[in-house]
């Protein structure tokens, strides 16, 4: 953070208005200080978003955007969803065909959504954000939404699943092992546009 610079004046211990630069690069006047060095009572502060700081704390949202869930607001066409039932009776061909859409979207990491259920596990939605870091929102939707920001596996991982065909279908491709890593909670998820 840049330090405030002040120039002396003939004001008997007071300093002229000083300009400072915040961590976000914004500049502003800090206001005059009195002989005690305390800020003038007319000074205001701003939050990290640039809005006036009211001093109130607000709980961050958990997996929702406003009153609507992230999954309700973040819809992409055409739908890309696949479920492998708990009895695992689907043939390798059915599993491969069902996951081809998922692998393609996750390989490309463009803004989209993939809905998956593996062997009776909780439904999981993957929402790639389309950024160079291959960030993806991983949304678990059983009993309410929990959202984490993770990093998708490299493009070659998903291309290998596609190229292997049904006969080369392994656990990592079929069941999502290694599809994403390095997850952290995402308190304010936003659907990519």
C-alpha positions in Angstrom: 0.0 0.0 0.0 1.3 3.5 -0.8 2.0 5.8 2.0 0.3 9.2 2.4 2.3 12.2 1.4 1.7 15.5 3.2 3.2 18.9 2.8 3.6 21.4 5.7 1.8 24.7 5.7 1.2 27.7 8.0 -1.8 26.1 9.7 -0.2 25.7 13.1 0.4 21.9 13.2 -2.2 21.0 10.7 -1.4 19.5 7.3 -2.8 20.2 3.9 -5.1 17.7 2.3 -3.1 14.6 1.4 -3.7 12.2 -1.4 -3.2 8.5 -1.0 -3.4 5.5 -3.3 -5.3 2.5 -2.1 -4.3 -1.2 -2.8 -6.8 -1.1 -5.6 -5.1 1.8 -7.3 -7.8 4.3 -6.4 -6.8 7.8 -5.3 -8.6 10.1 -3.0 -8.2 12.9 -0.5 -7.7 11.8 3.1 -9.0 15.0 4.6 -7.3 17.5 7.0 -5.9 16.5 10.3 -6.1 18.6 13.4 -3.3 19.5 15.8 -3.8 16.1 17.5 -3.2 14.2 14.2 -6.8 12.7 14.4 -8.7 12.7 11.1 -11.3 15.5 10.5 -14.7 14.2 11.5 -16.0 14.9 8.0 -13.7 12.2 6.5 -15.4 9.1 5.1 -13.9 5.7 4.2 -14.7 3.4 1.4 -14.8 -0.4 1.3 -12.7 -2.6 -1.0 -15.5 -2.4 -3.6 -15.4 1.4 -3.7 -18.7 1.8 -2.0 -19.0 4.0 1.1 -18.2 1.8 4.2 -21.2 1.8 6.5 -19.4 -0.2 9.2 -21.9 -3.0 9.0 -20.8 -6.6 8.3 -22.8 -8.7 5.8 -22.7 -12.4 5.7 -21.6 -13.6 2.3 -24.1 -15.6 0.2 -23.6 -19.4 0.2 -24.1 -20.8 -3.2 -26.9 -18.5 -4.3 -27.2 -15.3 -6.3 -29.8 -13.3 -4.6 -32.9 -15.2 -3.7 -32.3 -17.7 -6.6 -29.9 -20.6 -6.5 -26.8 -20.6 -8.7 -28.1 -23.7 -10.6 -31.4 -22.0 -11.3 -29.7 -18.9 -12.8 -26.8 -20.6 -14.5 -28.3 -22.5 -17.4 -26.6 -23.3 -20.7 -28.1 -24.8 -23.8 -27.9 -27.5 -24.9 -28.1 -29.4 -21.6 -25.1 -31.6 -20.8 -26.0 -34.1 -18.1 -25.0 -37.7 -17.3 -26.0 -40.1 -14.5 -24.3 -43.4 -13.8 -26.8 -45.4 -11.7 -25.8 -47.0 -8.4 -26.1 -50.5 -10.0 -23.5 -49.7 -12.7 -25.5 -51.6 -15.4 -24.7 -49.1 -18.2 -22.5 -50.6 -20.9 -19.1 -49.0 -21.6 -20.6 -47.6 -24.8 -23.5 -45.9 -22.9 -21.1 -44.4 -20.3 -18.8 -43.2 -23.0 -21.6 -41.6 -25.1 -23.1 -40.0 -22.0 -19.8 -38.5 -20.9 -18.6 -37.3 -24.3 -20.4 -34.0 -23.8 -18.9 -33.5 -20.4 -15.3 -34.2 -21.5 -15.7 -31.9 -24.5 -17.0 -29.0 -22.4 -14.4 -29.5 -19.7 -11.6 -29.9 -22.2 -12.5 -26.5 -23.7 -13.1 -24.9 -20.3 -15.4 -22.3 -22.0 -18.4 -21.0 -19.9 -20.8 -23.9 -19.7 -22.4 -26.3 -17.3 -22.1 -30.1 -16.9 -24.5 -32.0 -14.5 -23.2 -35.3 -13.2 -24.3 -38.0 -10.8 -21.9 -40.9 -10.2 -23.2 -44.2 -8.8 -25.8 -42.6 -6.6 -23.6 -39.9 -5.2 -24.9 -36.4 -4.6 -25.6 -34.5 -7.9 -22.6 -32.4 -8.9 -22.6 -29.5 -11.4 -19.4 -28.2 -13.0 -19.4 -24.7 -14.3 -16.2 -23.7 -16.1 -15.6 -20.0 -15.9 -13.7 -19.6 -19.2 -10.6 -18.1 -17.8 -6.9 -18.9 -18.6 -6.5 -20.5 -15.2 -9.1 -23.2 -16.0 -11.2 -22.3 -13.0 -14.4 -24.2 -12.5 -17.3 -23.8 -10.0 -18.1 -27.2 -8.4 -21.6 -27.2 -7.1 -22.9 -30.0 -4.9 -26.7 -29.7 -4.8 -28.0 -32.3 -2.3 -29.8 -30.6 0.6 -28.9 -27.1 -0.7 -26.0 -25.8 -2.7 -22.4 -25.8 -1.7 -20.0 -24.1 -4.1 -16.2 -24.4 -4.4 -13.8 -22.8 -6.9 -11.4 -25.4 -8.3 -9.0 -25.9 -11.2 -9.9 -28.2 -14.0 -7.5 -30.9 -15.1 -5.4 -30.0 -18.2 -7.0 -30.1 -21.6 -5.0 -33.3 -22.5 -6.6 -35.2 -19.7 -10.1 -34.8 -21.2 -8.8 -35.3 -24.7 -7.3 -38.6 -23.7 -10.7 -39.7 -22.3 -12.3 -38.8 -25.7 -9.6 -40.4 -27.8 -9.6 -43.7 -25.7 -13.1 -44.6 -26.9 -15.5 -46.9 -25.0 -12.9 -49.7 -24.9 -10.3 -47.5 -23.1 -12.7 -46.2 -20.5 -10.9 -46.1 -17.1 -12.1 -45.1 -13.6 -10.6 -41.6 -13.9 -12.5 -40.9 -17.1 -15.7 -42.7 -16.1 -16.1 -41.5 -12.5 -14.6 -38.0 -12.4 -11.4 -38.9 -10.5 -8.9 -36.1 -11.1 -11.2 -33.9 -13.2 -10.6 -31.0 -10.9 -8.1 -30.1 -8.1 -7.1 -27.3 -5.7 -10.6 -26.5 -4.4 -11.5 -23.6 -2.0 -14.9 -22.5 -0.8 -16.6 -19.9 -3.1 -18.8 -17.7 -0.9 -19.9 -15.4 -3.8 -20.3 -17.5 -6.9 -21.3 -15.8 -10.2 -22.5 -17.6 -13.3 -20.1 -16.8 -16.2 -21.6 -14.9 -19.1 
